[in-house]
Structure formats: C-alpha cells, structure tokens
mmCIF file of C-alpha atoms and ligand atoms in Angstrom:
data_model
loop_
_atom_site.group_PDB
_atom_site.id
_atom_site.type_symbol
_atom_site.label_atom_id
_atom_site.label_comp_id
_atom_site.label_asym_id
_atom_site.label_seq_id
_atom_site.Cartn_x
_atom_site.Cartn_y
_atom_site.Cartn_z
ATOM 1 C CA UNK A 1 58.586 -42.355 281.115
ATOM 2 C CA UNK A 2 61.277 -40.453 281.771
ATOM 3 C CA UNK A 3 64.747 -39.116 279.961
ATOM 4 C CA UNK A 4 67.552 -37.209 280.405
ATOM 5 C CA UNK A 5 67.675 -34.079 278.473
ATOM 6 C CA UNK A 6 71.035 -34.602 277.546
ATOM 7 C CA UNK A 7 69.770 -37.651 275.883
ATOM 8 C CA UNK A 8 66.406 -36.275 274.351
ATOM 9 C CA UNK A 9 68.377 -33.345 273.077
ATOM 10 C CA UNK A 10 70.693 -35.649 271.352
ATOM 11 C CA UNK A 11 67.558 -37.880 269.555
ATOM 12 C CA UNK A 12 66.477 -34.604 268.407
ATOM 13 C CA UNK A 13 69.756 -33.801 266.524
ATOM 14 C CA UNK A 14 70.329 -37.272 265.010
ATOM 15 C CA UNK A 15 66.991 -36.358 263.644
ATOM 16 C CA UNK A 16 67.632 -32.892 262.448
ATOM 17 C CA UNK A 17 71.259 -34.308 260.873
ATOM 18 C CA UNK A 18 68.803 -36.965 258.835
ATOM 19 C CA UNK A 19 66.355 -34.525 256.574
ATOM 20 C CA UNK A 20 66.527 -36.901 254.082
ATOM 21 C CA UNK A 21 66.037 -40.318 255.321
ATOM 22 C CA UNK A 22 64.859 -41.627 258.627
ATOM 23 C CA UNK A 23 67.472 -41.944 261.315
ATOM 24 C CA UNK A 24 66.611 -44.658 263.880
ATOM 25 C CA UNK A 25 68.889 -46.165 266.993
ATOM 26 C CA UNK A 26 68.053 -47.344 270.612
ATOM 27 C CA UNK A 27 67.582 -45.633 273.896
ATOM 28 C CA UNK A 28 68.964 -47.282 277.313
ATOM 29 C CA UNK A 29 69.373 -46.798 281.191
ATOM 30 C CA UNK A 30 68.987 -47.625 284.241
ATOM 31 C CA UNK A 31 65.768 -47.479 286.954
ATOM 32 C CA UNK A 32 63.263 -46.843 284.209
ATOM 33 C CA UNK A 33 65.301 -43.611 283.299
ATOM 34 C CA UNK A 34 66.621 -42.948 279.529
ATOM 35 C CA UNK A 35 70.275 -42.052 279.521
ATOM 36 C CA UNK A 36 71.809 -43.577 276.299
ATOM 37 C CA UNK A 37 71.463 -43.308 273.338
ATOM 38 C CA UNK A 38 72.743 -45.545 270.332
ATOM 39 C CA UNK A 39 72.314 -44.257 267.291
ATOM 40 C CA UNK A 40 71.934 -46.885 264.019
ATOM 41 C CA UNK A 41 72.103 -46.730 260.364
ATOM 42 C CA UNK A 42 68.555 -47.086 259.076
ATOM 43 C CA UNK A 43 69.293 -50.145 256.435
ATOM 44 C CA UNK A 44 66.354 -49.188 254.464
ATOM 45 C CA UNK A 45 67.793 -45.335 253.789
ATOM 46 C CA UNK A 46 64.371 -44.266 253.234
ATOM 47 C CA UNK A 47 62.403 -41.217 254.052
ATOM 48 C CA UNK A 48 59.362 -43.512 255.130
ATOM 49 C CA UNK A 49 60.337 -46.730 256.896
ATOM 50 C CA UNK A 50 63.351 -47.473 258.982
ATOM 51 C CA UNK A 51 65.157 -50.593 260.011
ATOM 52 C CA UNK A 52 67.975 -51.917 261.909
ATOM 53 C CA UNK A 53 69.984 -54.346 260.409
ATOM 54 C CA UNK A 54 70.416 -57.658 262.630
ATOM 55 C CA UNK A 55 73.793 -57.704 263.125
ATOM 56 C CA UNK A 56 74.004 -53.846 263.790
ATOM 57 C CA UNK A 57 71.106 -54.356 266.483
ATOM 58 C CA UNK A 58 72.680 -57.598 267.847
ATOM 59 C CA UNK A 59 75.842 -55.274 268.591
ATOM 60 C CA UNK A 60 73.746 -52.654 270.272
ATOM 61 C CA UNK A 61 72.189 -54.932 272.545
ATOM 62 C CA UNK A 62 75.778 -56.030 273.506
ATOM 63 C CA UNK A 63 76.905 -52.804 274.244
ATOM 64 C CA UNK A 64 73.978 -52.180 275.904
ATOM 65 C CA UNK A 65 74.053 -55.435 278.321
ATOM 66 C CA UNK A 66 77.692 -54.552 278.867
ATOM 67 C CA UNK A 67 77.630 -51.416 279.855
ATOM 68 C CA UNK A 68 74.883 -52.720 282.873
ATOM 69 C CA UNK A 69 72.088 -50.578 281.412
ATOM 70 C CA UNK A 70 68.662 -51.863 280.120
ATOM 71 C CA UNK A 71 67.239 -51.556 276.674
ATOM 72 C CA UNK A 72 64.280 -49.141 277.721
ATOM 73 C CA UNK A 73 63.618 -47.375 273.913
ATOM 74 C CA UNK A 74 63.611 -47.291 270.330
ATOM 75 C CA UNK A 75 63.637 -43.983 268.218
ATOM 76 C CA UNK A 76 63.291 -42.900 265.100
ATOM 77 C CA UNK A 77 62.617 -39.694 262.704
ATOM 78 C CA UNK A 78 59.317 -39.347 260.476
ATOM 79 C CA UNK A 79 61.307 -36.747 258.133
ATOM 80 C CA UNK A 80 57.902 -35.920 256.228
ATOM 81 C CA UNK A 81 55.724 -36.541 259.469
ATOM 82 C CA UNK A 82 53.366 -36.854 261.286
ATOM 83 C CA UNK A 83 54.949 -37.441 265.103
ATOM 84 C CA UNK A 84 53.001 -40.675 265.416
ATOM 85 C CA UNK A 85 54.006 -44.128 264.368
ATOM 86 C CA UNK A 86 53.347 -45.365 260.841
ATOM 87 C CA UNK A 87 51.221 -48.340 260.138
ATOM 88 C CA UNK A 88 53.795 -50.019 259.664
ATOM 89 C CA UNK A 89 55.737 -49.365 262.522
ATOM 90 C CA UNK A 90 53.201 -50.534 265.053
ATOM 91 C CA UNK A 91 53.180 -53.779 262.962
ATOM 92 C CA UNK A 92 56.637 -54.173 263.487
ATOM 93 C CA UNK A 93 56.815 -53.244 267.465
ATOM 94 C CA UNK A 94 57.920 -56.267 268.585
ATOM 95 C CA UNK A 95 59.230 -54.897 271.702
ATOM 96 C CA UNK A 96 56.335 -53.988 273.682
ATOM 97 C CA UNK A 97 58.471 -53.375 276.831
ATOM 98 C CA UNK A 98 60.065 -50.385 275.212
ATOM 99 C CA UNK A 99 59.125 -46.521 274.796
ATOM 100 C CA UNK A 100 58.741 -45.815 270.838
ATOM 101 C CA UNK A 101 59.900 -42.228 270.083
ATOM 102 C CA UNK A 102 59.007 -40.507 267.196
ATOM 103 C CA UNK A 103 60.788 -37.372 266.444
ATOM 104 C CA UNK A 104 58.851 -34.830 263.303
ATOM 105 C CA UNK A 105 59.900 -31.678 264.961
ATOM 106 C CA UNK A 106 58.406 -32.460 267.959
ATOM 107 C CA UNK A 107 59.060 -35.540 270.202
ATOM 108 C CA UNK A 108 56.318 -37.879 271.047
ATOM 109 C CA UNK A 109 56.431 -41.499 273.010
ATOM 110 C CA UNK A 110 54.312 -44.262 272.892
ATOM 111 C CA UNK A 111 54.163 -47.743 273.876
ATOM 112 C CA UNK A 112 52.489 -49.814 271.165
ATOM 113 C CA UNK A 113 51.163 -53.853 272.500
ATOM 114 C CA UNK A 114 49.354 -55.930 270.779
ATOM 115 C CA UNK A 115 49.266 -53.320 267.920
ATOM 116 C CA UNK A 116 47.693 -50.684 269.970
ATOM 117 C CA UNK A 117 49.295 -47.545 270.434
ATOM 118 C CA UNK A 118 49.203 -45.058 273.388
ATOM 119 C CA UNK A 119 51.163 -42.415 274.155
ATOM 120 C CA UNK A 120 53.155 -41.790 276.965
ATOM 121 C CA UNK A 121 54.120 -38.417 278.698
ATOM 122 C CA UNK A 122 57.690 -37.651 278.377
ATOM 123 C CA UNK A 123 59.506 -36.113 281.813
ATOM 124 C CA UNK A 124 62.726 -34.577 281.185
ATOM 125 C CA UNK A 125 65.006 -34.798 284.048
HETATM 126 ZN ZN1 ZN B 201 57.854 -44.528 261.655
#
C-alpha cells in the first residue's frame, strides 16, 4: 500500500494535535496511491473508540467522488495505544476494500475482512 509522505506526515499530526481523544478521518487517491487526506470529528470524543458521524462521512465521500479520487483509507489515533486495531474496530470494518491506519506514535496499516486483521507494509513515496 502505498502513500505520499506529504499525506502520512499529515495523519501523524492530526494525531499528535488529538492527545486527548481519538482523531479519525479518511484517506483518498488515485492508482492505489494515498494522497488525501480528510480529516473528521470523532463523534464519540473519546480516548478509546472513534466514529464518524453519517452525515459528516456522507460529505466526505462527496468530496471525495468529486474531486475524481477513490476512497482507498480510513485512519485513526489510539491516544493510549497499542498501534493495532481495537476489538472493536475490526468489528466495525465494514470497508474491507480500504487500508486501516492506526497511528500510537508509530503508523501501522492493516486490512481487516471478515474480521481478520493483517497488516500491510506501508511505502512512502
Ligand atoms: Zn481503534
């Protein structure tokens, strides 16, 4: 999977600007390559558990379909850690076409189908 580090360096601030709660948005581009990023309010404001509220990701999608790019990601921060997604969060991957970043320091990607996870190797470019 790969990213532009303009774009991966960005994901890492939104996470670093968010101690307190998780901070969560979509990644998008073009060819299989990450170039956009659209940050989101996490409607749960919680440390532990993020999500988007319909109508905020209903307008993200938008954006994304009109700016010609395809929805490729979905990131968010695990302030307290681990870099690996929650329980919860592979329960509620639902799309299984996207990378899942997780951001606790470090940056880690996985894809997670049918509730299994693995992780994918990230290649900055
Ligand atoms: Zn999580």
């Amino acid at each position: 999977m790969r990213i532009k580090k303009e774009t991966f360096k960005r994901m890492a601030e939104e996470a670093r600007k968010s101690p307190q709660q998780e901070c969560c948005g979509l990644l998008a581009g073009r060819d299989g390559v990450i170039s956009e990023i659209f940050p989101a309010k996490n409607a749960l404001e919680s440390a532990t558990e993020f999500e988007i509220a319909p109508a905020e990701l209903f307008r993200i999608f938008r954006a994304i379909r009109e700016a010609g790019l395809e929805h490729l990601g979905i990131y968010h921060s695990h302030p307290r850690g681990p870099a690996t997604p929650s329980a919860r969060d592979v329960e509620r991957a639902f799309y299984p076409e996207a990378a899942y970043f997780v951001i606790a320091g470090e940056t880690r990607a996985f894809e997670i189908r049918d509730g299994k996870v693995e992780e994918l190797r990230i290649k900055i470019v």
